[in-house]
Short mmCIF file of C-alpha atoms in Angstrom, two decimals:
data_model
loop_
_atom_site.label_atom_id
_atom_site.label_comp_id
_atom_site.label_asym_id
_atom_site.label_seq_id
_atom_site.Cartn_x
_atom_site.Cartn_y
_atom_site.Cartn_z
CA SER E 1 105.76 84.02 67.66
CA LYS E 2 109.26 83.16 68.16
CA ILE E 3 110.19 79.48 66.34
CA LEU E 4 112.26 77.15 67.92
CA PRO E 5 113.82 74.16 65.37
CA VAL E 6 114.91 71.55 66.97
CA LYS E 7 117.02 68.55 65.07
CA CYS E 8 116.33 65.31 66.65
CA THR E 9 118.13 62.71 64.45
CA ASP E 10 121.02 63.12 61.77
CA ASP E 11 120.71 63.99 58.14
CA SER E 12 119.93 60.18 57.54
CA TYR E 13 116.63 59.96 59.23
CA ALA E 14 114.83 56.85 59.46
CA THR E 15 111.66 55.75 60.76
CA GLY E 16 113.66 53.71 63.59
CA GLN E 17 114.72 56.94 64.91
CA VAL E 18 111.13 58.32 65.85
CA ILE E 19 112.00 57.38 69.44
CA ALA E 20 114.89 60.14 69.21
CA ALA E 21 112.34 62.81 68.81
CA LEU E 22 111.23 62.09 72.50
CA ASP E 23 114.22 64.28 73.68
CA GLY E 24 113.18 66.82 70.90
CA ILE E 25 109.85 67.55 72.46
CA ARG E 26 111.37 67.48 76.15
CA TYR E 27 114.06 69.98 75.13
CA ALA E 28 111.53 72.29 73.89
CA ALA E 29 109.38 71.98 76.69
CA ASP E 30 112.28 72.95 78.80
CA MET E 31 112.98 75.72 76.38
CA ARG E 32 109.49 77.05 77.25
CA ALA E 33 107.86 76.14 73.79
CA LYS E 34 104.40 77.00 74.10
CA VAL E 35 103.18 74.55 70.93
CA ILE E 36 105.26 71.89 70.04
CA ASN E 37 104.89 70.55 66.53
CA CYS E 38 105.31 66.62 65.48
CA SER E 39 105.02 66.21 62.00
CA PHE E 40 106.23 62.55 62.34
CA GLY E 41 105.47 59.40 63.84
CA ALA E 42 105.16 55.61 63.35
CA ALA E 43 103.67 52.37 65.27
CA ALA E 44 105.13 52.24 68.14
CA ASP E 45 106.28 49.12 70.17
CA PRO E 46 104.16 48.30 72.83
CA ASN E 47 106.96 48.92 75.26
CA GLY E 48 107.83 52.30 73.85
CA VAL E 49 104.36 53.83 74.44
CA GLN E 50 104.59 54.77 77.87
CA ALA E 51 108.16 56.49 77.46
CA TYR E 52 106.05 58.45 74.58
CA GLN E 53 103.22 59.20 76.81
CA ALA E 54 105.63 60.17 79.67
CA VAL E 55 107.22 63.05 77.58
CA VAL E 56 103.84 64.40 76.52
CA ASP E 57 102.46 64.56 79.95
CA TYR E 58 106.20 66.25 80.86
CA ALA E 59 105.35 68.77 78.30
CA TYR E 60 101.46 69.42 78.93
CA ALA E 61 103.00 69.59 82.67
CA LYS E 62 105.28 72.57 81.56
CA GLY E 63 102.20 74.34 79.91
CA ALA E 64 103.00 73.22 76.53
CA LEU E 65 100.01 71.67 73.68
CA VAL E 66 101.78 68.88 71.37
CA VAL E 67 100.11 69.01 68.23
CA ALA E 68 101.00 65.96 66.02
CA ALA E 69 100.31 64.59 62.20
CA SER E 70 97.76 61.76 62.66
CA GLY E 71 99.37 59.49 60.12
CA ASN E 72 99.12 58.70 56.21
CA PHE E 73 97.32 55.32 55.88
CA SER E 74 94.98 53.70 53.29
CA ILE E 75 91.55 53.05 54.38
CA ASN E 76 92.21 49.64 55.42
CA ASN E 77 94.96 50.48 57.76
CA ASP E 78 93.31 53.38 59.42
CA GLN E 79 93.24 51.95 62.87
CA THR E 80 96.78 51.41 63.37
CA PRO E 81 97.98 53.36 66.20
CA HIS E 82 100.41 56.08 65.28
CA PHE E 83 102.64 57.92 67.69
CA PRO E 84 103.00 60.71 69.28
CA ALA E 85 99.45 61.19 67.52
CA ASN E 86 97.24 58.53 69.10
CA LEU E 87 98.40 59.50 72.78
CA LYS E 88 96.39 61.05 75.07
CA GLY E 89 96.46 64.91 75.48
CA VAL E 90 97.82 65.29 72.10
CA LEU E 91 96.25 67.47 69.21
CA SER E 92 96.04 64.87 66.51
CA VAL E 93 95.32 66.51 63.41
CA GLY E 94 94.33 64.71 60.10
CA ALA E 95 94.56 65.91 56.24
CA SER E 96 91.76 67.76 54.44
CA THR E 97 91.27 68.44 51.06
CA SER E 98 90.80 71.90 49.03
CA GLN E 99 87.43 70.52 48.60
CA ASP E 100 86.57 70.51 51.97
CA SER E 101 86.91 66.32 52.80
CA ALA E 102 88.92 64.59 54.46
CA ALA E 103 91.76 62.70 52.62
CA GLY E 104 91.31 59.26 51.83
CA PHE E 105 95.01 58.84 52.74
CA SER E 106 94.61 60.60 56.19
CA HIS E 107 94.48 58.55 59.35
CA TYR E 108 91.13 58.76 61.11
CA GLY E 109 89.17 57.57 63.93
CA VAL E 110 88.81 58.20 67.64
CA SER E 111 92.52 59.64 67.90
CA VAL E 112 91.92 62.32 65.39
CA LYS E 113 90.83 65.49 66.99
CA VAL E 114 90.80 67.93 64.02
CA TYR E 115 91.77 68.35 60.16
CA ALA E 116 93.58 71.05 58.29
CA PRO E 117 94.86 71.25 54.86
CA GLY E 118 97.09 68.45 53.78
CA VAL E 119 97.08 67.90 49.98
CA ASN E 120 98.72 69.88 47.14
CA ILE E 121 100.69 71.86 49.87
CA LEU E 122 102.73 74.89 48.64
CA THR E 123 105.86 74.11 50.64
CA THR E 124 109.75 74.88 50.62
CA GLN E 125 112.53 72.18 49.74
CA LEU E 126 115.93 72.28 50.51
CA GLY E 127 117.81 73.44 47.70
CA ALA E 128 114.93 73.77 45.39
CA GLY E 129 113.21 77.13 46.64
CA TYR E 130 109.02 76.53 46.76
CA VAL E 131 107.36 73.23 45.65
CA SER E 132 103.84 73.50 44.91
CA ASN E 133 100.87 70.89 44.26
CA SER E 134 103.49 68.03 44.79
CA VAL E 135 103.44 67.14 48.49
CA SER E 136 100.72 65.89 50.44
CA GLY E 137 100.66 64.37 54.19
CA THR E 138 99.35 65.15 57.69
CA SER E 139 102.85 66.03 58.59
CA PHE E 140 101.53 69.56 56.68
CA SER E 141 98.49 69.41 58.61
CA ALA E 142 100.01 69.32 62.01
CA PRO E 143 101.88 72.31 61.75
CA ILE E 144 98.59 74.53 60.18
CA THR E 145 97.28 73.44 63.25
CA ALA E 146 99.85 74.52 65.67
CA GLY E 147 100.16 77.90 63.92
CA VAL E 148 96.47 78.70 64.66
CA ALA E 149 97.16 77.23 68.65
CA ALA E 150 99.86 80.28 68.60
CA LEU E 151 97.36 82.94 67.10
CA VAL E 152 94.78 81.43 69.67
CA TRP E 153 97.44 81.79 72.71
CA ALA E 154 98.12 85.13 71.76
CA MET E 155 94.75 86.35 71.81
CA HIS E 156 94.37 84.60 75.32
CA PRO E 157 97.47 83.94 76.86
CA GLY E 158 96.33 82.88 79.92
CA TRP E 159 94.62 79.84 78.74
CA THR E 160 95.84 76.39 79.27
CA PRO E 161 96.77 73.60 76.83
CA ASP E 162 93.44 72.26 76.99
CA GLN E 163 91.55 75.34 76.29
CA VAL E 164 93.60 76.33 73.17
CA ALA E 165 92.85 72.52 71.70
CA MET E 166 89.24 73.03 72.73
CA GLN E 167 89.05 76.20 70.94
CA ILE E 168 90.12 75.25 68.04
CA ARG E 169 88.00 71.99 67.80
CA ALA E 170 84.79 73.97 68.77
CA THR E 171 85.51 76.36 66.05
CA ALA E 172 86.46 74.03 63.31
CA ASP E 173 84.12 73.78 59.77
CA ASN E 174 82.50 70.78 59.31
CA LEU E 175 84.23 68.41 56.52
CA LYS E 176 82.64 66.07 53.62
CA VAL E 177 83.79 62.31 54.30
CA PRO E 178 85.16 60.30 51.68
CA SER E 179 83.54 57.07 53.01
CA ALA E 180 80.66 56.19 55.85
CA ALA E 181 83.64 54.74 57.61
CA TYR E 182 84.11 57.99 59.08
CA ALA E 183 80.73 58.90 60.11
CA PRO E 184 81.35 57.88 63.61
CA TYR E 185 84.14 59.91 64.39
CA PHE E 186 84.92 63.75 64.62
CA HIS E 187 85.48 65.19 61.40
CA LYS E 188 85.76 68.98 61.00
CA ARG E 189 88.69 71.21 59.50
CA VAL E 190 90.37 74.09 61.55
CA ASN E 191 89.19 77.73 60.63
CA ALA E 192 91.89 80.04 62.06
CA TYR E 193 89.54 83.39 61.84
CA ARG E 194 86.88 81.61 63.96
CA ALA E 195 89.45 80.16 66.25
CA VAL E 196 90.79 83.66 67.12
CA ASN E 197 87.51 85.89 66.77
CA LEU E 198 85.01 83.46 68.54
CA ASN E 199 84.85 83.69 72.17
CA LYS E 200 84.79 80.17 73.92
CA THR E 201 85.64 79.39 77.45
CA PHE E 202 86.21 75.40 78.66
CA ASP E 203 86.74 74.14 81.83
CA GLY E 204 89.73 72.07 83.08
CA SER E 205 87.95 68.77 82.19
CA ALA E 206 88.83 69.35 78.49
CA ILE E 207 91.61 67.09 78.47
CA THR E 208 89.72 64.06 78.95
CA THR E 209 88.04 64.79 75.20
CA LEU E 210 91.92 64.95 74.00
#
């Protein structure tokens, strides 16, 4: 897979600049990216939600799957809408732990479509090489899932974004949950091996589940 890094803000990135990422999503779609990872997000002004949805719809029309971090909230604030993850058609990803439980800080609920590792992640840091066992968040879960989406698409190049997203969800493994509040919702962790090796097919109505 080829990677297209897209810089949407200046070096003094602030939450208030999240809206600038809309241009980044549109640009990636125009450059024919098949999977667009969004490890960012925030609560959106109600007047901005339509703009977010329009850009996601634009990317989808171009054949791209938008994958987004579900957001990091305390249990008491878990239902606060988080964009772009909360939008229709986005594969929203929560964080799981190494004990295969949903992370207590992770957003959960009807908008979260799948989980991926997001606690104590080995990653790179500017000027510091690799950093391990010190970084956590759904921002790490989303790109792991985006990578799995790329693997699935490599195996099934004719599939739609819906089919790729549903393949990931249908082949995911069950998670434990930190509280009963999670019980009514989908809580499964991505399984790259199963996503690539199990043959699943879905019709065009799959988008209604995202």
